[in-house]
mmCIF file of C-alpha atoms and ligand atoms in Angstrom:
data_model
loop_
_atom_site.group_PDB
_atom_site.id
_atom_site.type_symbol
_atom_site.label_atom_id
_atom_site.label_comp_id
_atom_site.label_asym_id
_atom_site.label_seq_id
_atom_site.Cartn_x
_atom_site.Cartn_y
_atom_site.Cartn_z
ATOM 1 C CA MET A 13 -32.599 25.231 35.602
ATOM 2 C CA THR A 14 -31.866 22.242 33.365
ATOM 3 C CA GLN A 15 -32.543 18.879 35.013
ATOM 4 C CA PRO A 16 -29.616 16.889 36.461
ATOM 5 C CA GLN A 17 -27.876 14.589 33.997
ATOM 6 C CA LEU A 18 -26.450 11.312 35.336
ATOM 7 C CA ILE A 19 -23.975 9.649 32.995
ATOM 8 C CA VAL A 20 -23.432 5.963 33.723
ATOM 9 C CA GLY A 21 -20.332 4.568 32.018
ATOM 10 C CA PRO A 22 -17.285 6.875 32.189
ATOM 11 C CA GLY A 23 -15.704 5.676 28.922
ATOM 12 C CA ALA A 24 -15.248 7.550 25.644
ATOM 13 C CA LEU A 25 -18.858 8.485 24.967
ATOM 14 C CA GLY A 26 -19.705 9.038 28.645
ATOM 15 C CA ARG A 27 -16.791 11.457 29.102
ATOM 16 C CA LEU A 28 -17.662 13.319 25.910
ATOM 17 C CA LEU A 29 -21.270 13.782 27.084
ATOM 18 C CA ALA A 30 -20.184 14.659 30.631
ATOM 19 C CA VAL A 31 -17.800 17.427 29.607
ATOM 20 C CA ARG A 32 -20.124 18.855 26.974
ATOM 21 C CA LEU A 33 -23.308 18.739 29.081
ATOM 22 C CA SER A 34 -21.590 20.126 32.178
ATOM 23 C CA GLU A 35 -21.549 23.539 30.474
ATOM 24 C CA LEU A 36 -25.360 23.562 30.619
ATOM 25 C CA ALA A 37 -26.609 21.254 33.393
ATOM 26 C CA PRO A 38 -25.567 19.669 36.693
ATOM 27 C CA VAL A 39 -23.702 16.514 35.594
ATOM 28 C CA THR A 40 -22.702 13.446 37.597
ATOM 29 C CA LEU A 41 -20.415 10.842 36.047
ATOM 30 C CA LEU A 42 -20.824 7.376 37.539
ATOM 31 C CA GLY A 43 -18.530 4.371 37.147
ATOM 32 C CA ARG A 44 -17.802 0.997 38.701
ATOM 33 C CA ARG A 45 -14.902 2.828 40.352
ATOM 34 C CA PRO A 46 -15.075 6.585 41.076
ATOM 35 C CA PRO A 47 -14.364 8.323 37.736
ATOM 36 C CA PRO A 48 -11.886 11.228 37.610
ATOM 37 C CA THR A 49 -13.296 14.484 38.999
ATOM 38 C CA ARG A 50 -11.325 16.542 36.468
ATOM 39 C CA LEU A 51 -11.513 15.768 32.775
ATOM 40 C CA ALA A 52 -9.821 17.318 29.752
ATOM 41 C CA LEU A 53 -11.651 17.108 26.442
ATOM 42 C CA THR A 54 -9.656 17.624 23.240
ATOM 43 C CA ALA A 55 -12.079 18.951 20.633
ATOM 44 C CA PRO A 56 -11.820 18.001 16.938
ATOM 45 C CA ASP A 57 -10.146 21.385 16.255
ATOM 46 C CA GLY A 58 -7.485 20.664 18.938
ATOM 47 C CA HIS A 59 -8.989 23.075 21.468
ATOM 48 C CA ILE A 60 -8.818 21.702 25.060
ATOM 49 C CA VAL A 61 -11.707 22.096 27.514
ATOM 50 C CA GLN A 62 -11.123 21.299 31.221
ATOM 51 C CA ARG A 63 -14.067 20.489 33.488
ATOM 52 C CA ARG A 64 -14.617 19.550 37.128
ATOM 53 C CA LEU A 65 -17.348 16.945 37.535
ATOM 54 C CA THR A 66 -19.203 15.213 40.309
ATOM 55 C CA SER A 67 -17.988 11.629 40.417
ATOM 56 C CA GLU A 68 -19.941 8.743 41.941
ATOM 57 C CA THR A 69 -20.335 4.985 42.070
ATOM 58 C CA ALA A 70 -23.640 3.149 42.488
ATOM 59 C CA ALA A 71 -22.857 2.826 46.212
ATOM 60 C CA SER A 72 -22.111 6.522 46.780
ATOM 61 C CA LEU A 73 -24.937 8.051 44.682
ATOM 62 C CA ALA A 74 -27.527 9.835 46.860
ATOM 63 C CA ALA A 75 -31.072 8.493 46.418
ATOM 64 C CA PRO A 76 -33.430 9.194 44.854
ATOM 65 C CA PHE A 77 -31.840 10.502 41.658
ATOM 66 C CA ARG A 78 -34.315 12.588 39.626
ATOM 67 C CA GLY A 79 -33.463 13.693 36.121
ATOM 68 C CA THR A 80 -32.084 12.084 32.978
ATOM 69 C CA LEU A 81 -29.798 9.055 33.018
ATOM 70 C CA HIS A 82 -27.548 8.574 29.992
ATOM 71 C CA LEU A 83 -26.442 4.940 29.815
ATOM 72 C CA THR A 84 -23.050 4.925 28.062
ATOM 73 C CA THR A 85 -21.657 1.482 28.890
ATOM 74 C CA LYS A 86 -20.989 -1.073 26.180
ATOM 75 C CA ALA A 87 -24.156 -2.969 25.210
ATOM 76 C CA TYR A 88 -23.174 -6.092 27.183
ATOM 77 C CA HIS A 89 -22.846 -4.089 30.440
ATOM 78 C CA ALA A 90 -25.956 -1.924 30.090
ATOM 79 C CA GLN A 91 -28.504 -4.095 31.892
ATOM 80 C CA ALA A 92 -26.189 -4.867 34.829
ATOM 81 C CA ALA A 93 -25.213 -1.200 35.168
ATOM 82 C CA LEU A 94 -28.861 -0.179 35.408
ATOM 83 C CA ASP A 95 -29.773 -3.063 37.738
ATOM 84 C CA GLY A 96 -26.979 -2.010 40.094
ATOM 85 C CA LEU A 97 -28.479 1.478 40.371
ATOM 86 C CA ALA A 98 -32.201 0.910 40.080
ATOM 87 C CA GLN A 99 -32.847 1.284 43.842
ATOM 88 C CA LYS A 100 -31.348 4.773 43.722
ATOM 89 C CA LEU A 101 -33.461 6.059 40.834
ATOM 90 C CA ALA A 102 -36.868 7.735 40.955
ATOM 91 C CA PRO A 103 -39.254 5.502 38.962
ATOM 92 C CA ASP A 104 -39.917 8.252 36.398
ATOM 93 C CA THR A 105 -36.193 8.770 35.623
ATOM 94 C CA ALA A 106 -35.771 9.190 31.876
ATOM 95 C CA LEU A 107 -33.197 6.880 30.287
ATOM 96 C CA VAL A 108 -31.223 7.632 27.163
ATOM 97 C CA LEU A 109 -29.593 4.502 25.703
ATOM 98 C CA TRP A 110 -26.458 5.231 23.672
ATOM 99 C CA GLN A 111 -25.434 1.631 22.876
ATOM 100 C CA ASN A 112 -24.679 0.426 19.382
ATOM 101 C CA GLY A 113 -26.770 -2.476 18.130
ATOM 102 C CA TYR A 114 -30.330 -3.352 18.994
ATOM 103 C CA GLY A 115 -30.727 -5.485 22.105
ATOM 104 C CA VAL A 116 -30.968 -3.601 25.363
ATOM 105 C CA GLN A 117 -33.042 -0.943 23.553
ATOM 106 C CA ARG A 118 -35.930 -3.392 23.222
ATOM 107 C CA THR A 119 -35.745 -4.915 26.701
ATOM 108 C CA LEU A 120 -35.337 -1.637 28.605
ATOM 109 C CA THR A 121 -38.078 0.096 26.597
ATOM 110 C CA ARG A 122 -40.344 -2.759 27.656
ATOM 111 C CA ASP A 123 -39.213 -3.066 31.294
ATOM 112 C CA TRP A 124 -38.180 0.381 32.610
ATOM 113 C CA SER A 125 -40.828 2.293 34.605
ATOM 114 C CA GLY A 126 -40.006 5.719 33.115
ATOM 115 C CA PRO A 127 -39.472 7.073 29.598
ATOM 116 C CA VAL A 128 -36.760 5.371 27.511
ATOM 117 C CA LEU A 129 -35.194 7.118 24.535
ATOM 118 C CA CYS A 130 -32.675 5.527 22.197
ATOM 119 C CA ALA A 131 -29.828 7.444 20.614
ATOM 120 C CA THR A 132 -27.760 6.557 17.602
ATOM 121 C CA THR A 133 -24.665 8.641 17.049
ATOM 122 C CA SER A 134 -21.811 8.924 14.607
ATOM 123 C CA GLU A 135 -19.777 11.116 16.998
ATOM 124 C CA GLY A 136 -16.309 9.600 17.464
ATOM 125 C CA ALA A 137 -14.420 9.655 20.767
ATOM 126 C CA TYR A 138 -11.701 7.782 22.625
ATOM 127 C CA VAL A 139 -10.441 7.774 26.195
ATOM 128 C CA THR A 140 -7.114 9.222 27.327
ATOM 129 C CA ALA A 141 -5.481 9.012 30.763
ATOM 130 C CA ASP A 142 -6.900 12.341 31.943
ATOM 131 C CA GLY A 143 -9.928 12.747 29.702
ATOM 132 C CA VAL A 144 -11.249 12.136 26.230
ATOM 133 C CA VAL A 145 -10.484 12.994 22.630
ATOM 134 C CA HIS A 146 -13.489 14.034 20.551
ATOM 135 C CA ALA A 147 -12.036 12.661 17.334
ATOM 136 C CA GLY A 148 -14.735 13.774 14.921
ATOM 137 C CA HIS A 149 -18.124 15.446 14.818
ATOM 138 C CA GLY A 150 -21.087 13.337 13.806
ATOM 139 C CA GLU A 151 -24.864 13.349 13.915
ATOM 140 C CA THR A 152 -27.022 12.059 16.742
ATOM 141 C CA TYR A 153 -30.666 10.987 16.431
ATOM 142 C CA LEU A 154 -32.860 10.495 19.458
ATOM 143 C CA GLY A 155 -36.331 9.028 19.925
ATOM 144 C CA HIS A 156 -38.601 6.478 21.568
ATOM 145 C CA LEU A 157 -38.820 3.075 19.866
ATOM 146 C CA HIS A 158 -42.580 3.455 19.359
ATOM 147 C CA GLY A 159 -42.617 7.230 18.853
ATOM 148 C CA ALA A 160 -43.725 8.187 22.408
ATOM 149 C CA TYR A 161 -42.286 11.021 24.566
ATOM 150 C CA ALA A 162 -41.780 13.323 21.572
ATOM 151 C CA ASP A 163 -41.589 16.452 23.789
ATOM 152 C CA LEU A 164 -38.908 14.922 25.995
ATOM 153 C CA ALA A 165 -36.931 13.844 22.908
ATOM 154 C CA GLU A 166 -37.172 17.403 21.518
ATOM 155 C CA ARG A 167 -35.980 18.921 24.811
ATOM 156 C CA LEU A 168 -33.031 16.542 25.155
ATOM 157 C CA ALA A 169 -32.038 16.917 21.504
ATOM 158 C CA ALA A 170 -32.049 20.699 21.965
ATOM 159 C CA LEU A 171 -29.897 20.364 25.103
ATOM 160 C CA LEU A 172 -27.392 18.089 23.357
ATOM 161 C CA SER A 173 -27.255 20.403 20.352
ATOM 162 C CA ARG A 174 -26.620 23.430 22.578
ATOM 163 C CA ALA A 175 -23.839 21.380 24.186
ATOM 164 C CA GLY A 176 -22.191 21.070 20.773
ATOM 165 C CA LEU A 177 -23.364 17.606 19.643
ATOM 166 C CA HIS A 178 -25.597 17.925 16.577
ATOM 167 C CA CYS A 179 -28.723 16.118 17.681
ATOM 168 C CA ARG A 180 -32.211 15.732 16.229
ATOM 169 C CA ALA A 181 -35.336 14.197 17.789
ATOM 170 C CA VAL A 182 -36.891 11.697 15.366
ATOM 171 C CA GLY A 183 -40.008 9.548 15.175
ATOM 172 C CA ASP A 184 -38.293 6.682 13.338
ATOM 173 C CA ILE A 185 -35.442 5.724 15.674
ATOM 174 C CA ASP A 186 -36.434 2.055 15.296
ATOM 175 C CA THR A 187 -35.640 2.123 11.564
ATOM 176 C CA ARG A 188 -32.483 4.160 12.170
ATOM 177 C CA LEU A 189 -31.223 1.606 14.714
ATOM 178 C CA TRP A 190 -31.839 -1.226 12.240
ATOM 179 C CA HIS A 191 -30.080 0.691 9.476
ATOM 180 C CA LYS A 192 -27.017 1.392 11.607
ATOM 181 C CA LEU A 193 -27.008 -2.196 12.819
ATOM 182 C CA ALA A 194 -27.099 -3.581 9.280
ATOM 183 C CA VAL A 195 -24.292 -1.324 8.077
ATOM 184 C CA ASN A 196 -22.216 -2.148 11.169
ATOM 185 C CA ALA A 197 -22.838 -5.856 10.583
ATOM 186 C CA ALA A 198 -21.526 -5.575 7.019
ATOM 187 C CA ILE A 199 -18.310 -3.886 8.163
ATOM 188 C CA ASN A 200 -17.294 -4.336 11.811
ATOM 189 C CA PRO A 201 -17.146 -8.124 12.233
ATOM 190 C CA LEU A 202 -15.226 -8.532 8.948
ATOM 191 C CA VAL A 203 -12.595 -5.919 9.814
ATOM 192 C CA ALA A 204 -12.329 -7.358 13.336
ATOM 193 C CA ARG A 205 -11.998 -10.916 11.984
ATOM 194 C CA TRP A 206 -9.270 -9.976 9.478
ATOM 195 C CA ARG A 207 -7.690 -7.169 11.555
ATOM 196 C CA ILE A 208 -7.856 -4.603 8.793
ATOM 197 C CA ARG A 209 -8.919 -0.979 8.418
ATOM 198 C CA ASN A 210 -12.361 -0.330 6.941
ATOM 199 C CA GLY A 211 -10.970 0.844 3.589
ATOM 200 C CA GLN A 212 -9.266 -2.489 2.930
ATOM 201 C CA LEU A 213 -12.723 -4.018 2.467
ATOM 202 C CA ARG A 214 -12.743 -2.348 -0.986
ATOM 203 C CA ASP A 215 -9.970 -4.692 -2.158
ATOM 204 C CA ARG A 216 -9.752 -8.396 -2.882
ATOM 205 C CA PRO A 217 -10.177 -10.801 -1.167
ATOM 206 C CA PHE A 218 -12.587 -8.841 1.075
ATOM 207 C CA ARG A 219 -14.865 -7.139 -1.459
ATOM 208 C CA PRO A 220 -16.815 -10.325 -2.359
ATOM 209 C CA LEU A 221 -17.211 -11.082 1.370
ATOM 210 C CA VAL A 222 -18.867 -7.678 1.896
ATOM 211 C CA GLU A 223 -21.127 -8.307 -1.122
ATOM 212 C CA ALA A 224 -22.152 -11.714 0.254
ATOM 213 C CA LEU A 225 -22.942 -10.142 3.635
ATOM 214 C CA ILE A 226 -25.056 -7.440 1.983
ATOM 215 C CA ASP A 227 -27.019 -10.174 0.153
ATOM 216 C CA GLU A 228 -27.844 -11.817 3.494
ATOM 217 C CA LEU A 229 -28.647 -8.509 5.186
ATOM 218 C CA VAL A 230 -31.037 -7.457 2.419
ATOM 219 C CA LEU A 231 -33.059 -10.661 2.853
ATOM 220 C CA VAL A 232 -33.186 -10.328 6.647
ATOM 221 C CA MET A 233 -34.225 -6.646 6.478
ATOM 222 C CA GLU A 234 -36.924 -7.402 3.872
ATOM 223 C CA ALA A 235 -38.308 -10.266 5.972
ATOM 224 C CA GLU A 236 -38.291 -8.026 9.069
ATOM 225 C CA GLY A 237 -40.193 -5.322 7.155
ATOM 226 C CA ILE A 238 -37.441 -2.682 7.473
ATOM 227 C CA ALA A 239 -37.512 -0.249 4.551
ATOM 228 C CA PRO A 240 -34.137 0.099 2.807
ATOM 229 C CA PRO A 241 -32.255 3.418 2.939
ATOM 230 C CA ALA A 242 -33.241 5.741 0.065
ATOM 231 C CA GLU A 243 -29.917 5.094 -1.710
ATOM 232 C CA GLY A 244 -30.272 1.274 -1.317
ATOM 233 C CA TRP A 245 -28.345 -1.092 0.944
ATOM 234 C CA ARG A 246 -25.379 -1.673 -1.361
ATOM 235 C CA ALA A 247 -24.746 2.043 -1.944
ATOM 236 C CA ARG A 248 -25.173 2.804 1.783
ATOM 237 C CA VAL A 249 -22.662 0.169 2.908
ATOM 238 C CA TRP A 250 -20.032 1.139 0.324
ATOM 239 C CA ARG A 251 -20.525 4.854 1.066
ATOM 240 C CA VAL A 252 -19.863 4.239 4.783
ATOM 241 C CA ILE A 253 -16.786 2.127 3.958
ATOM 242 C CA GLU A 254 -15.494 4.936 1.723
ATOM 243 C CA GLY A 255 -16.172 7.590 4.377
ATOM 244 C CA THR A 256 -14.479 5.588 7.155
ATOM 245 C CA ALA A 257 -11.687 4.057 5.042
ATOM 246 C CA ASN A 258 -8.943 4.987 7.481
ATOM 247 C CA ASN A 259 -10.840 3.912 10.633
ATOM 248 C CA ARG A 260 -10.079 1.021 12.947
ATOM 249 C CA ALA A 261 -13.629 -0.031 13.901
ATOM 250 C CA SER A 262 -14.404 -0.307 17.624
ATOM 251 C CA MET A 263 -14.955 -4.070 17.225
ATOM 252 C CA LEU A 264 -11.441 -4.377 15.759
ATOM 253 C CA GLN A 265 -10.032 -2.313 18.642
ATOM 254 C CA ASP A 266 -11.824 -4.607 21.106
ATOM 255 C CA VAL A 267 -10.372 -7.730 19.442
ATOM 256 C CA LEU A 268 -6.864 -6.224 19.377
ATOM 257 C CA ALA A 269 -7.135 -5.296 23.072
ATOM 258 C CA GLY A 270 -8.470 -8.757 24.035
ATOM 259 C CA ARG A 271 -11.793 -7.235 25.228
ATOM 260 C CA PRO A 272 -15.231 -8.739 24.560
ATOM 261 C CA THR A 273 -16.897 -7.357 21.429
ATOM 262 C CA GLU A 274 -20.454 -6.062 20.931
ATOM 263 C CA ARG A 275 -21.188 -8.999 18.584
ATOM 264 C CA ASP A 276 -24.344 -9.992 20.487
ATOM 265 C CA ALA A 277 -25.795 -6.493 20.134
ATOM 266 C CA ILE A 278 -24.864 -6.184 16.442
ATOM 267 C CA LEU A 279 -25.073 -9.685 14.949
ATOM 268 C CA GLY A 280 -27.466 -11.154 17.542
ATOM 269 C CA PRO A 281 -30.639 -9.313 16.409
ATOM 270 C CA LEU A 282 -29.918 -10.169 12.756
ATOM 271 C CA LEU A 283 -29.336 -13.854 13.483
ATOM 272 C CA ASP A 284 -32.515 -13.931 15.612
ATOM 273 C CA ALA A 285 -34.489 -12.304 12.804
ATOM 274 C CA ALA A 286 -33.025 -14.748 10.249
ATOM 275 C CA ARG A 287 -34.048 -17.688 12.452
ATOM 276 C CA ARG A 288 -37.557 -16.287 13.007
ATOM 277 C CA HIS A 289 -38.082 -15.928 9.254
ATOM 278 C CA GLY A 290 -36.506 -19.295 8.366
ATOM 279 C CA LEU A 291 -33.617 -17.686 6.468
ATOM 280 C CA GLU A 292 -30.096 -19.046 6.092
ATOM 281 C CA ALA A 293 -27.418 -16.564 7.162
ATOM 282 C CA PRO A 294 -24.154 -18.492 6.840
ATOM 283 C CA GLN A 295 -21.855 -15.455 6.517
ATOM 284 C CA LEU A 296 -23.348 -13.693 9.539
ATOM 285 C CA SER A 297 -23.230 -16.914 11.605
ATOM 286 C CA ALA A 298 -19.607 -17.608 10.685
ATOM 287 C CA LEU A 299 -18.603 -14.071 11.665
ATOM 288 C CA TYR A 300 -20.488 -14.349 14.953
ATOM 289 C CA ASP A 301 -18.422 -17.455 15.768
ATOM 290 C CA ALA A 302 -15.185 -15.871 14.569
ATOM 291 C CA VAL A 303 -15.196 -12.587 16.499
ATOM 292 C CA GLY A 304 -15.815 -13.828 20.049
HETATM 293 N N1 NAP B 425 -16.761 5.815 21.442
HETATM 294 C C1 NAP B 425 -17.456 6.204 20.409
HETATM 295 O O1 NAP B 425 -16.969 7.026 19.623
HETATM 296 C C2 NAP B 425 -18.856 5.667 20.138
HETATM 297 C C3 NAP B 425 -19.559 6.174 19.036
HETATM 298 C C4 NAP B 425 -20.848 5.688 18.787
HETATM 299 C C5 NAP B 425 -21.407 4.736 19.611
HETATM 300 N N2 NAP B 425 -20.686 4.251 20.663
HETATM 301 C C6 NAP B 425 -21.330 3.236 21.507
HETATM 302 O O2 NAP B 425 -21.446 3.751 22.829
HETATM 303 C C7 NAP B 425 -21.300 2.705 23.795
HETATM 304 C C8 NAP B 425 -20.149 3.077 24.733
HETATM 305 O O3 NAP B 425 -18.956 3.108 23.956
HETATM 306 P P1 NAP B 425 -17.573 3.668 24.511
HETATM 307 O O4 NAP B 425 -16.645 3.722 23.355
HETATM 308 O O5 NAP B 425 -17.790 4.889 25.313
HETATM 309 O O6 NAP B 425 -17.157 2.466 25.480
HETATM 310 P P2 NAP B 425 -16.058 2.440 26.627
HETATM 311 O O7 NAP B 425 -15.016 3.490 26.361
HETATM 312 O O8 NAP B 425 -15.642 1.018 26.796
HETATM 313 O O9 NAP B 425 -16.873 2.913 27.918
HETATM 314 C C9 NAP B 425 -17.788 2.118 28.597
HETATM 315 C C10 NAP B 425 -17.690 2.486 30.056
HETATM 316 O O10 NAP B 425 -18.733 1.826 30.775
HETATM 317 C C11 NAP B 425 -18.191 1.491 32.046
HETATM 318 N N3 NAP B 425 -19.020 0.513 32.745
HETATM 319 C C12 NAP B 425 -19.145 -0.823 32.533
HETATM 320 N N4 NAP B 425 -19.988 -1.370 33.442
HETATM 321 C C13 NAP B 425 -20.403 -0.355 34.240
HETATM 322 C C14 NAP B 425 -21.268 -0.291 35.380
HETATM 323 N N5 NAP B 425 -21.866 -1.369 35.871
HETATM 324 N N6 NAP B 425 -21.478 0.912 35.962
HETATM 325 C C15 NAP B 425 -20.852 2.028 35.487
HETATM 326 N N7 NAP B 425 -20.019 2.026 34.423
HETATM 327 C C16 NAP B 425 -19.794 0.841 33.817
HETATM 328 C C17 NAP B 425 -16.796 1.002 31.708
HETATM 329 O O11 NAP B 425 -16.018 1.018 32.861
HETATM 330 P P3 NAP B 425 -14.911 -0.127 33.232
HETATM 331 O O12 NAP B 425 -13.612 0.574 33.018
HETATM 332 O O13 NAP B 425 -15.203 -0.387 34.669
HETATM 333 O O14 NAP B 425 -15.128 -1.291 32.329
HETATM 334 C C18 NAP B 425 -16.368 2.070 30.719
HETATM 335 O O15 NAP B 425 -15.832 3.199 31.380
HETATM 336 C C19 NAP B 425 -21.034 1.424 22.981
HETATM 337 O O16 NAP B 425 -22.230 0.717 22.776
HETATM 338 C C20 NAP B 425 -20.512 1.956 21.650
HETATM 339 O O17 NAP B 425 -20.739 1.051 20.585
HETATM 340 C C21 NAP B 425 -19.424 4.699 20.951
#
């Protein structure tokens, strides 16, 4: 039998994982308040899947939990969510971190007693009153920051793939997280700051702002020793903008809804790296201040 899967953070990504994985494994969805016990997932082709799930809070979860814990909160809630549960978890519980950015990945890999895998995904999902819409299929990559636990990564990637999320275990998740972070940093804060869709970055007055950001990002990545994508940074950023032209980035949605943004997880590591290497990063700093 497949190991129990505990999903902490019953938002868009957590609900998507919960419904999909519940076809293959015992799944518990855990929130600050008890999440719904019945969820409807609307697939990208419009097909609707209904699932009953076990719903818990940190207080109600039976201890000790043994299995895999998928942490699907926003980056700024991840550490507190895990701290609130830690007493209930067997010390060898495997964590999968789904957060965008590159912050909690480093600290939890260092501090957690069991295996920690990081995931980066381009799946798209959003919450509805009674469930979740899986807006578009993407690719998910999974691995340990320093290449450990390869067998576990293979097993979990196979499980996620069987559940319908294309997932591959990789030995270079560190580089992949940096790459996603850099591309996100060139797009998300700008569209959030100016309240525009991604595609509008192709036009004046935004195009030169993207170019200036790429210039800063290239220097930071070089100094940090992160190899550029095969196609080069400029081509990568513009390709993503083209491919997501109609999107409202999650950071823009957060700003529009008056929620905190993931700026610390996305811009924070770049500004830290710039400082460490004595580089100026005026565009990145200004955006950090502007998006709140
Ligand atoms: N959605 C996507 O398509 C997508 C795609 C790629 C990557 N990501 C990344 O995945 C992460 C999650 O994104 P999301 O869109 O799913 O966010 P979301 O919809 O805001 O969901 C986050 C969930 O975490 C819950 N939470 C916060 N603190 C908690 C705690 N202490 N214990 C349990 N649950 C807690 C929140 O509940 P409350 O209602 O109590 O706040 C909320 O339900 C982000 O880092 C995001 O960048 C998302």
